[in-house]
Tab-separated table of C-alpha atoms in Angstrom:
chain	number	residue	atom	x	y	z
A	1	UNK	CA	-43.483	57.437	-115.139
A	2	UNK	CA	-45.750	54.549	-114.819
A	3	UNK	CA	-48.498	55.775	-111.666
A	4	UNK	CA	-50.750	51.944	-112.561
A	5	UNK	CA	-50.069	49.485	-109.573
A	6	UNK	CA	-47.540	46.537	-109.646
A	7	UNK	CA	-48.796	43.206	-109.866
A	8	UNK	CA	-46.813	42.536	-106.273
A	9	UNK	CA	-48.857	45.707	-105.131
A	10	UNK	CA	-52.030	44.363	-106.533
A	11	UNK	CA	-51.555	41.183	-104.622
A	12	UNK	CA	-51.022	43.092	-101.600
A	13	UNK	CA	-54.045	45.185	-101.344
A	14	UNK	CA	-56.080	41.612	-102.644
A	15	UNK	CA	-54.533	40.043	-99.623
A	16	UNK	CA	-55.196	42.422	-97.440
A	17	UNK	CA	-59.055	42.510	-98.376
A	18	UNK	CA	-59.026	38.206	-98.118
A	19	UNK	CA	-58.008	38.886	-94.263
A	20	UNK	CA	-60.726	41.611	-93.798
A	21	UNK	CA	-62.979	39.650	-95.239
A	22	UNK	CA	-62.751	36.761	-93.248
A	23	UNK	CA	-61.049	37.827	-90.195
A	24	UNK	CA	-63.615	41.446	-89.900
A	25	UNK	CA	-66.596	41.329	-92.399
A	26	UNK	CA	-70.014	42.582	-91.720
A	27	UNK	CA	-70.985	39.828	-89.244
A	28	UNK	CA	-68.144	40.738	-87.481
A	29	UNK	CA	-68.400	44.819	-87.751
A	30	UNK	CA	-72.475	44.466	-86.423
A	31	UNK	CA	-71.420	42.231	-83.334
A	32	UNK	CA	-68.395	44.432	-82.707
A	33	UNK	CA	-71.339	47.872	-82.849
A	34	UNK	CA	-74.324	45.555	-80.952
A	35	UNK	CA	-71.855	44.159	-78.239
A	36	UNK	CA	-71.564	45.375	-74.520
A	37	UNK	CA	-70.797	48.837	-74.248
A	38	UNK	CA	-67.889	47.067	-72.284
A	39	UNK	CA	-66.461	44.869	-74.279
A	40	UNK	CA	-63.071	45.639	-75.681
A	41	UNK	CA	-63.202	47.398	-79.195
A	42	UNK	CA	-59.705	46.181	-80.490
A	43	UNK	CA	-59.862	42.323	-80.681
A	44	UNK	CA	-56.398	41.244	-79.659
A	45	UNK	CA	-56.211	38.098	-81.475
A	46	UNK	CA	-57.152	39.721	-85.251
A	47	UNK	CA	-54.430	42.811	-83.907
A	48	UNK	CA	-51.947	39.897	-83.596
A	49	UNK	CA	-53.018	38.779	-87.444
A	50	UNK	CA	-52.910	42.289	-88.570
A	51	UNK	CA	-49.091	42.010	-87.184
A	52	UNK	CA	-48.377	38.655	-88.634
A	53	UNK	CA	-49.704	39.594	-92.050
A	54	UNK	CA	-47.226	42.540	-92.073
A	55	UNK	CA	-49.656	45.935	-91.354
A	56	UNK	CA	-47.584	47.251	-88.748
A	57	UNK	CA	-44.019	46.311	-89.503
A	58	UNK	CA	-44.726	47.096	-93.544
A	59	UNK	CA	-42.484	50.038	-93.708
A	60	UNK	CA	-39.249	48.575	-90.812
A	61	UNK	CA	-36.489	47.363	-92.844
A	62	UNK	CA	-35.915	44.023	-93.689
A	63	UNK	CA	-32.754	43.645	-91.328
A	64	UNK	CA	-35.005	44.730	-88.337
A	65	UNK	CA	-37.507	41.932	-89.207
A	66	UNK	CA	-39.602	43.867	-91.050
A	67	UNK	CA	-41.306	44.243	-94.637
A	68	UNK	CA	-38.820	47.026	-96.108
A	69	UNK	CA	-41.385	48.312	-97.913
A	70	UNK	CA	-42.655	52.123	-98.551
A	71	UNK	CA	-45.612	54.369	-98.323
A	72	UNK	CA	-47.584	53.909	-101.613
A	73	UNK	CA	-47.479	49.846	-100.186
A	74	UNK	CA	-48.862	50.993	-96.704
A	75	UNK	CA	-51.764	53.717	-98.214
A	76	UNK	CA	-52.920	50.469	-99.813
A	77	UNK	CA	-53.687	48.652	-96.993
A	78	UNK	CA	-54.871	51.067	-95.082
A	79	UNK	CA	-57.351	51.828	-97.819
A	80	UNK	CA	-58.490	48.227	-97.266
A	81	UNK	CA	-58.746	48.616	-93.741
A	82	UNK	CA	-60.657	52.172	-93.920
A	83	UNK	CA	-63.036	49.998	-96.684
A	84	UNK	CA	-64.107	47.421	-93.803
A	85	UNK	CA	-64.180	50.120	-90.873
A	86	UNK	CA	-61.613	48.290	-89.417
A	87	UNK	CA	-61.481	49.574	-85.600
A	88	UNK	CA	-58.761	50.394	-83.429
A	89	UNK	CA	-55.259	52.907	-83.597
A	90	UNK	CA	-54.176	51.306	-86.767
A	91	UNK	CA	-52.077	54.457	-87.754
A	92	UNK	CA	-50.537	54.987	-84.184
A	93	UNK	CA	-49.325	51.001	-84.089
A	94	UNK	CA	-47.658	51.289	-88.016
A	95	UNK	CA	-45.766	54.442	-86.705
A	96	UNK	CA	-44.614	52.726	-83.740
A	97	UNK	CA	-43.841	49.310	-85.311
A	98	UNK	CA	-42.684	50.923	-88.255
A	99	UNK	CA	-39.913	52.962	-86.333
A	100	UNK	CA	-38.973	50.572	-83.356
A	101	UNK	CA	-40.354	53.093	-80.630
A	102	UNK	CA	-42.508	50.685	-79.408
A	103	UNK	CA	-41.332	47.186	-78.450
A	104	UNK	CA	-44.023	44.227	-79.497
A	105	UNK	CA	-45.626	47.245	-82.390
A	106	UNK	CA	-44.659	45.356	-85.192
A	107	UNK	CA	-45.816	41.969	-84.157
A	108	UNK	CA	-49.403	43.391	-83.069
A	109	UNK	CA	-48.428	42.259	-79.198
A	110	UNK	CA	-48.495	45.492	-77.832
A	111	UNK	CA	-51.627	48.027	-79.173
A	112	UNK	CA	-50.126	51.362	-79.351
A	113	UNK	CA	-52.300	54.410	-79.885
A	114	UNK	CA	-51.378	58.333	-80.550
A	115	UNK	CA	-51.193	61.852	-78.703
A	116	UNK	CA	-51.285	64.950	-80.555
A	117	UNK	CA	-49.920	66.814	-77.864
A	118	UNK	CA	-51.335	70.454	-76.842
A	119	UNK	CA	-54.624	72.440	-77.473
A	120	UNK	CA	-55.954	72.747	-80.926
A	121	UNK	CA	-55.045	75.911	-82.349
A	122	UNK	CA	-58.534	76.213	-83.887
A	123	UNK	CA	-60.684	75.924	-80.901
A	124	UNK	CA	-58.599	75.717	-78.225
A	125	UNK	CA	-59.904	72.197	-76.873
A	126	UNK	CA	-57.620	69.609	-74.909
A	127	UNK	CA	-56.238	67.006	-76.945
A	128	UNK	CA	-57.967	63.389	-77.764
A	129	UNK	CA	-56.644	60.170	-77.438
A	130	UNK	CA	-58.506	56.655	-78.973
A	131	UNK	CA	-58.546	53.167	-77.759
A	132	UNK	CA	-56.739	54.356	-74.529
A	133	UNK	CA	-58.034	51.197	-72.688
A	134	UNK	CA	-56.690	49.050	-75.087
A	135	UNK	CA	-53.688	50.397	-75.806
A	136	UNK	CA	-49.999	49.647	-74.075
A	137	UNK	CA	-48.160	52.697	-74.832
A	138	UNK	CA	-49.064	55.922	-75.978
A	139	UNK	CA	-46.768	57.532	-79.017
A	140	UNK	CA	-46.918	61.286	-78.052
A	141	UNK	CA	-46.386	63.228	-80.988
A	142	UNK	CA	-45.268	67.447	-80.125
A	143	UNK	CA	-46.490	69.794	-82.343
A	144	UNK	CA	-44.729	70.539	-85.958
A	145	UNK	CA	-46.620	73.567	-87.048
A	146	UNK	CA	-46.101	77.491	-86.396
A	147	UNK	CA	-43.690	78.554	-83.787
A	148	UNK	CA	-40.733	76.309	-83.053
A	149	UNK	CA	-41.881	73.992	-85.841
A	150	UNK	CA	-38.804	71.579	-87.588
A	151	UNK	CA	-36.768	68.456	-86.971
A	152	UNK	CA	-36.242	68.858	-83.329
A	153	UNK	CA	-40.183	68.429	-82.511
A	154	UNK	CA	-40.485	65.639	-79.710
A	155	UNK	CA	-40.896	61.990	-80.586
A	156	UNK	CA	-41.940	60.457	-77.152
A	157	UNK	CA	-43.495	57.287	-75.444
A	158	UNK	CA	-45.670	57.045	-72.420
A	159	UNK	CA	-47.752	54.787	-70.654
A	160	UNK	CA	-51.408	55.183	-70.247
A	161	UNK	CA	-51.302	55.577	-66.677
A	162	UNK	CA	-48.894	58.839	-67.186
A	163	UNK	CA	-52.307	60.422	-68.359
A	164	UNK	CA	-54.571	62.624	-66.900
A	165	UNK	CA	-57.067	61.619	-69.305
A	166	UNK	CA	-61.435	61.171	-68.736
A	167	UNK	CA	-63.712	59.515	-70.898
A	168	UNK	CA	-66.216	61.091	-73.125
A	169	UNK	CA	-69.049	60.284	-75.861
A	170	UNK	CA	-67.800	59.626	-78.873
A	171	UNK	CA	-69.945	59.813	-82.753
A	172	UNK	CA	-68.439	56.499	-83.773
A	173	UNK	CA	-69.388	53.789	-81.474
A	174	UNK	CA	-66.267	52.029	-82.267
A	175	UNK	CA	-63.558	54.695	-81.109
A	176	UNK	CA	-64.272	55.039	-77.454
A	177	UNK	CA	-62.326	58.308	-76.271
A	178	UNK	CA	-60.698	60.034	-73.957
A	179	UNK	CA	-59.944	63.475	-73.386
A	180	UNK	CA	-56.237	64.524	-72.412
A	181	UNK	CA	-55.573	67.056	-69.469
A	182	UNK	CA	-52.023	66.583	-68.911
A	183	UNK	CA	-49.496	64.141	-67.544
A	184	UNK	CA	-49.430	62.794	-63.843
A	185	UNK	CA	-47.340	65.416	-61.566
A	186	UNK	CA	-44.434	62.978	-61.411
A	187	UNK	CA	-43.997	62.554	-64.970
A	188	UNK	CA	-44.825	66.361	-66.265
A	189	UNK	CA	-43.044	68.734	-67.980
A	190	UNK	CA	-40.513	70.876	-66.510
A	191	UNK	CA	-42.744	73.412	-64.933
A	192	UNK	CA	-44.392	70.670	-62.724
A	193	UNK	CA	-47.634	71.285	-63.643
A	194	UNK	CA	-48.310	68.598	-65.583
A	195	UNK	CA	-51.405	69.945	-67.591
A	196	UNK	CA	-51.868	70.895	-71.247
A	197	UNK	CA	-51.176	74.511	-71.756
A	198	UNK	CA	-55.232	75.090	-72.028
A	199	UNK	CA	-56.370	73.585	-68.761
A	200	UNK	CA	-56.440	75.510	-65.167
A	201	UNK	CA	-55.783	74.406	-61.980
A	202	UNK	CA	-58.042	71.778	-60.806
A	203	UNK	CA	-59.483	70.754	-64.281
A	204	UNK	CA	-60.225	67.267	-65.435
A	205	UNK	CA	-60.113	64.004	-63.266
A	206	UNK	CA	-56.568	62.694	-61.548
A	207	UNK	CA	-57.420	59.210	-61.974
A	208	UNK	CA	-55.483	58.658	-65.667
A	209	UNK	CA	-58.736	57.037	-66.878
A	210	UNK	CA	-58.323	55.336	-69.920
A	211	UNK	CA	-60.316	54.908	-73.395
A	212	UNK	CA	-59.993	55.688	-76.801
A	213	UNK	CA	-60.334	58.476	-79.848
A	214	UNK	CA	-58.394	60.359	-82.742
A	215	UNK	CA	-55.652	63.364	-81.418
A	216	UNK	CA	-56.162	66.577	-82.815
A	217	UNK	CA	-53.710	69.347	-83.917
A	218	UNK	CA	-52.183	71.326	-81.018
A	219	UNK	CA	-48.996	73.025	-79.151
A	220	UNK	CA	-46.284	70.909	-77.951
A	221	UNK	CA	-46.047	70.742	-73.847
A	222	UNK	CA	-42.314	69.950	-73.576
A	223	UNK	CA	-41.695	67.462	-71.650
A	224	UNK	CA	-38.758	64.207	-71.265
A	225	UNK	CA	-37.688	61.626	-73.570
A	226	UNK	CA	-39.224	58.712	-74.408
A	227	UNK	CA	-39.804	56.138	-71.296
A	228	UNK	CA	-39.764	52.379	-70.903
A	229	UNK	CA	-43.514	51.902	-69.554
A	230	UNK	CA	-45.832	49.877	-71.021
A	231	UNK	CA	-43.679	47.693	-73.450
A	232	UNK	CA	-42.038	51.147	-74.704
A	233	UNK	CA	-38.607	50.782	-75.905
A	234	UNK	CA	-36.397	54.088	-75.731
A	235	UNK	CA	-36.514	54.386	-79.511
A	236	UNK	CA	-33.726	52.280	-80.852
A	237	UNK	CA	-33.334	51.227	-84.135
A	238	UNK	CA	-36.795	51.051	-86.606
A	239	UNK	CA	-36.949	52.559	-89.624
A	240	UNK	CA	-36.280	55.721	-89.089
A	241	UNK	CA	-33.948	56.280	-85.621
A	242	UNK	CA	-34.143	59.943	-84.880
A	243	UNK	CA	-37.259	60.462	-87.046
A	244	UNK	CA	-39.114	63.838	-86.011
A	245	UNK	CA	-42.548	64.334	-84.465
A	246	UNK	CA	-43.125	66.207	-87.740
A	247	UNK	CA	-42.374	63.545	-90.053
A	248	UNK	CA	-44.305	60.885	-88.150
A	249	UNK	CA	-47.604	63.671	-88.127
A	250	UNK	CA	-47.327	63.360	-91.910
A	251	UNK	CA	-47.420	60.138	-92.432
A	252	UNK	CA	-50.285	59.895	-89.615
A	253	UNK	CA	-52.209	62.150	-91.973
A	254	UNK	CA	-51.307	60.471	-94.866
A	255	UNK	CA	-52.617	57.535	-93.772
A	256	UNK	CA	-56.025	58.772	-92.279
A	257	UNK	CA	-56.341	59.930	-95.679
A	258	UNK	CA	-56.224	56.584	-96.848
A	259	UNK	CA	-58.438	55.313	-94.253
A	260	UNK	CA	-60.841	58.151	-95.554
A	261	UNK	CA	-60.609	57.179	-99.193
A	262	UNK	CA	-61.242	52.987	-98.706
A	263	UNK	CA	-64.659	54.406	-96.728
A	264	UNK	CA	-65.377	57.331	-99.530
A	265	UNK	CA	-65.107	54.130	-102.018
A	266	UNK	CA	-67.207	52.052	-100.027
A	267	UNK	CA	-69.848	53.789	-99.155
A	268	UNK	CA	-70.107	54.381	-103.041
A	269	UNK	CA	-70.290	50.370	-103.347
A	270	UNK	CA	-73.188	50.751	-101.165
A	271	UNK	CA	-75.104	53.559	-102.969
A	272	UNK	CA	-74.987	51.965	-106.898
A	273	UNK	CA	-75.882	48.704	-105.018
A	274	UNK	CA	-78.965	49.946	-103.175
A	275	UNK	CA	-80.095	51.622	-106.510
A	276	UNK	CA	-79.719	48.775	-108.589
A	277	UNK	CA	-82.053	46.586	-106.149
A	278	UNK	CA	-84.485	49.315	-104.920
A	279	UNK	CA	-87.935	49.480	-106.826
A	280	UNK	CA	-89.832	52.683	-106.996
A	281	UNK	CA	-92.904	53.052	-109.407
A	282	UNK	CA	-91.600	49.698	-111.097
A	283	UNK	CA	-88.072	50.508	-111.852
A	284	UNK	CA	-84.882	50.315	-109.554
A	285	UNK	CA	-84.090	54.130	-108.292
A	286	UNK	CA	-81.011	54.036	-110.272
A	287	UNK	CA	-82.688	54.848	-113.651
A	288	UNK	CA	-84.053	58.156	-111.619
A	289	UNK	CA	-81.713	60.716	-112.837
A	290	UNK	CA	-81.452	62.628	-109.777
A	291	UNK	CA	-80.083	59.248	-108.137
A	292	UNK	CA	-77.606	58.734	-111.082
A	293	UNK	CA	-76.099	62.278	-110.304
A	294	UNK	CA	-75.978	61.723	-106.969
A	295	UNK	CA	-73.613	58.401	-107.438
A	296	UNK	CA	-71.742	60.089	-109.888
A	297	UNK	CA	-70.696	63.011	-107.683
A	298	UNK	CA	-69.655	60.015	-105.424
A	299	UNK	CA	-67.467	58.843	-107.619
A	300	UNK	CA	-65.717	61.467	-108.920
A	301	UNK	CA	-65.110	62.852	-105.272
A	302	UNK	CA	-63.491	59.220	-105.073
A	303	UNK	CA	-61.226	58.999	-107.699
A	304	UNK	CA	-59.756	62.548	-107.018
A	305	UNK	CA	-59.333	61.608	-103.447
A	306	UNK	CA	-57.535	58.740	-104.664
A	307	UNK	CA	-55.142	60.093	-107.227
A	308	UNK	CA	-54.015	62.923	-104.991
A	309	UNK	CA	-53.672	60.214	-102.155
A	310	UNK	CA	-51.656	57.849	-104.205
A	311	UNK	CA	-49.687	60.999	-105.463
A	312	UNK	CA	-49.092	62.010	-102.082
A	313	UNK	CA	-47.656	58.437	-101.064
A	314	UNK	CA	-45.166	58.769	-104.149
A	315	UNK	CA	-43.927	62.105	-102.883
A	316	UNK	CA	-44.312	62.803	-99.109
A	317	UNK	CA	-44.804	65.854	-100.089
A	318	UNK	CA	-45.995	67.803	-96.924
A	319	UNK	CA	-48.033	70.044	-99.413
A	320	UNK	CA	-49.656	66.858	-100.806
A	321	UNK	CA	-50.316	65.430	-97.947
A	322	UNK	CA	-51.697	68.026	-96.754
A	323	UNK	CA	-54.292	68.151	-99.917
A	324	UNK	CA	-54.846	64.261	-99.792
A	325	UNK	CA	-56.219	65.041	-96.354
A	326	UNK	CA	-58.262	67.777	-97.266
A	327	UNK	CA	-60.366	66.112	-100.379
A	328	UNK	CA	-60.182	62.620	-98.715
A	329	UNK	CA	-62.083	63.827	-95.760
A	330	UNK	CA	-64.232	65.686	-98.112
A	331	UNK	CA	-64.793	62.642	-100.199
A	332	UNK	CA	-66.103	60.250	-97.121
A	333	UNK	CA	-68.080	62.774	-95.333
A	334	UNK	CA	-70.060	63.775	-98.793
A	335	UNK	CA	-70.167	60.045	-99.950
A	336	UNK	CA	-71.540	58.664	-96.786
A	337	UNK	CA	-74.051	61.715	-96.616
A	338	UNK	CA	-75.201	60.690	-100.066
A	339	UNK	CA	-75.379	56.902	-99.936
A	340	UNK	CA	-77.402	57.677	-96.645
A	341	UNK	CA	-79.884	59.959	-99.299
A	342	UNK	CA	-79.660	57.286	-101.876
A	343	UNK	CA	-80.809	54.581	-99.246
A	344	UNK	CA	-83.697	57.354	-98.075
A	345	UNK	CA	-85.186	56.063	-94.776
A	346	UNK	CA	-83.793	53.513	-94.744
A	347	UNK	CA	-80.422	54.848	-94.526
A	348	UNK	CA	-81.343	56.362	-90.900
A	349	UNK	CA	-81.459	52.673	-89.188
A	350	UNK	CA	-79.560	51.935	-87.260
A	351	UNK	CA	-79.220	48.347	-88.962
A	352	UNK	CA	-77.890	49.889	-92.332
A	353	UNK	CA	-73.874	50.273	-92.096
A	354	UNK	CA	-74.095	53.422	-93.664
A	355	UNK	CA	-74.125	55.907	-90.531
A	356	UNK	CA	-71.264	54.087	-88.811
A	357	UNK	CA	-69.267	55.295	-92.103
A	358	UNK	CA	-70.321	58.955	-91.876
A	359	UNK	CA	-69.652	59.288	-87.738
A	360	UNK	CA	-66.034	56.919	-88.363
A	361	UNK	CA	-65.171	59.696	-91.489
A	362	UNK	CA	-66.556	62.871	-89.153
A	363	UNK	CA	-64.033	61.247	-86.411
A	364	UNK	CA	-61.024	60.937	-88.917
A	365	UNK	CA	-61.765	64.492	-90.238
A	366	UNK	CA	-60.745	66.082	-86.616
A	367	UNK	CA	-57.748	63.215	-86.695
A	368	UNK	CA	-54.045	64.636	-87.272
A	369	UNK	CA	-54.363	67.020	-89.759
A	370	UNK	CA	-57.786	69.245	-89.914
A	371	UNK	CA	-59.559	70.674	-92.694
A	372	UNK	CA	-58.337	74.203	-91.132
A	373	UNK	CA	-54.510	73.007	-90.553
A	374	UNK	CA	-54.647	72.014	-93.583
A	375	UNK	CA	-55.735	74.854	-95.694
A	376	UNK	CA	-53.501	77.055	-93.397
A	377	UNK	CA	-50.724	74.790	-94.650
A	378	UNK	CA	-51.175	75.068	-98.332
A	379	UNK	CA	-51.906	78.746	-98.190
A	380	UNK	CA	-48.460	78.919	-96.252
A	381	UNK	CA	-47.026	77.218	-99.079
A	382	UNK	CA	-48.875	79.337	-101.484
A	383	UNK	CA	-46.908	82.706	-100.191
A	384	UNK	CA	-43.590	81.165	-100.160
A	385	UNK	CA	-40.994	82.705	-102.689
A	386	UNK	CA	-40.704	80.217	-105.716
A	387	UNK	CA	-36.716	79.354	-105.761
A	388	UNK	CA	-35.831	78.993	-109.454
């Protein structure tokens, strides 16, 4: 089996980087971080170019207007798009414009960001949601793992207002957030009490705030099908018609990893660039052997990240996805940490790009599918009987 790219596939991903580059390069990326605090992260014109370039309808057949392509195509671009630090719920509005949930998804005329529905099993904290202010429907994911995990986990869509949500500080200055309390008493579950199975009586606000920020592994709440509110479509047609929670919590993972990867490579970029131009004692820092090691640790966390990633995308493999997410979040938290040591103090301005890569990759790391899910996943898989 031939693993090497496809010259159409190669054209893809160089396409993909042409629109970054000129629709979202640094110029852009510094006056998107320096802006007003109040300024809307997701542009809505370069959301509607992501759309007409393909991003979010990639993976809907052809005979639904879409790309009909598959997974290895879409980890490609979103590579591209973790390389540039592209903002906004990119994997939320490929699900839901990939699948037909969302009405106006595919086209990038309708922003449509994610719920991971339920506490997080690790710490027991109320779900996140990103880019809630920007968004027009909310894909609300129920939980796949442990108890009750399968195919009949909840696919549903919501409005923004249907959430008891408040805003909080977030690390990456581009993925405003928004922590999740529950649903609006009118549109809860069926025990009425429309809050997350970790909140009491009387916590959070009742206002449905909005904002922005990755969802986080957690329990499913129950709860109705999916509704018609904010350019929400009951889930017709798409890609994949009846496609689980599970599956779609996957894929989300799959393609964080990617995100994780194009930043792991970057910030690498960054590092061997900086040491070829920085002068200490007469020579650039890059003929310092302890520099050298340092770059080539970054690049050998990159190209495993990529190769199980890639792998992963082949497969679907829940296993391998599972282990793409682990050693891609592993590969842009420890490259960004080092190209911040390789760039010394000047790494710590805040006019160097390199800390809005290392806060963007801690975000992603707490996104879908944790370093702790994960692990429990493959160990899970480890103690299954071997069918021969």
């Amino acid at each position: 089996m031939d693993f090497r790219l496809t010259a159409d596939q190669e054209a893809l991903r160089r396409g993909m980087r042409e629109l970054l580059a000129a629709r979202f390069g640094r110029e852009a990326l510094r006056a998107a971080v320096d802006g007003d605090e109040q300024q809307q992260v997701v542009d809505g014109r370069l959301w509607r170019e992501l759309g007409e370039a393909g991003l979010f309808a990639l993976r809907a057949p052809q005979s639904a207007g879409g790309v009909g392509l598959g997974l290895p195509e879409a980890v490609l671009l979103f590579e591209e798009a973790g390389r540039a630090l592209l903002p906004g719920p990119l994997v939320a509005s490929h699900l839901a414009g990939g699948t037909g949930l969302v009405a106006g998804a595919a086209d990038g005329s309708v922003v449509v960001t994610a719920l991971e529905e339920g506490p997080r099993p690790d710490c027991g904290a109320a779900p996140l949601v990103e880019h809630l202010d920007a968004a027009g429907a909310v894909l609300a994911l129920g939980e796949g793992y442990g108890a009750g995990a399968g195919e009949g986990c909840p696919v549903r869509v919501l409005a923004p207002g249907q959430l008891v949500a408040e805003p909080m500080r977030s690390v990456d200055p581009l993925s405003p957030l928004h922590r999740v309390h529950g649903l609006l008493p009118e549109q809860s579950p069926d025990d009425g009490s429309g809050r997350f199975a970790d909140e009491q009586p009387g916590s959070g606000n009742g206002d449905g705030g909005t904002g922005g920020g990755g969802a986080t592994d957690g329990g499913a709440t129950g709860g109705r099908g999916a509704t018609d509110g904010g350019g929400a479509s009951d889930g017709g047609g798409g890609r994949l018609g009846g496609v689980s929670a599970e599956v779609l919590r996957g894929e989300a993972a799959l393609l964080t990893a990617a995100l994780q990867l194009g930043s792991a490579c970057r910030t690498l970029e960054l590092a061997v660039g900086y040491a070829r131009e920085r002068e200490q004692f007469g020579r650039p820092i890059g003929a310092f052997q302890a520099v050298q090691h340092l770059c080539a640790e970054m690049l050998v966390r990159s190209e495993t990240a990529r190769s199980v990633v890639y792998a992963a995308a082949v497969t679907a493999d829940d296993e391998e996805i599972s282990a793409a997410k682990l050693l891609a979040d592993t590969a842009a938290v420890g490259n960004a940490r080092d190209c911040l040591q390789v760039h010394g103090g000047m790494g710590f301005t805040w006019e160097a790009d390199v800390h809005l890569h290392l806060k963007r990759a801690w975000l992603r790391a707490e996104q879908w599918r944790t370093a702790v899910a994960g692990e429990e996943r493959l160990a899970s898989a480890l103690l299954r009987p071997i069918c021969r």
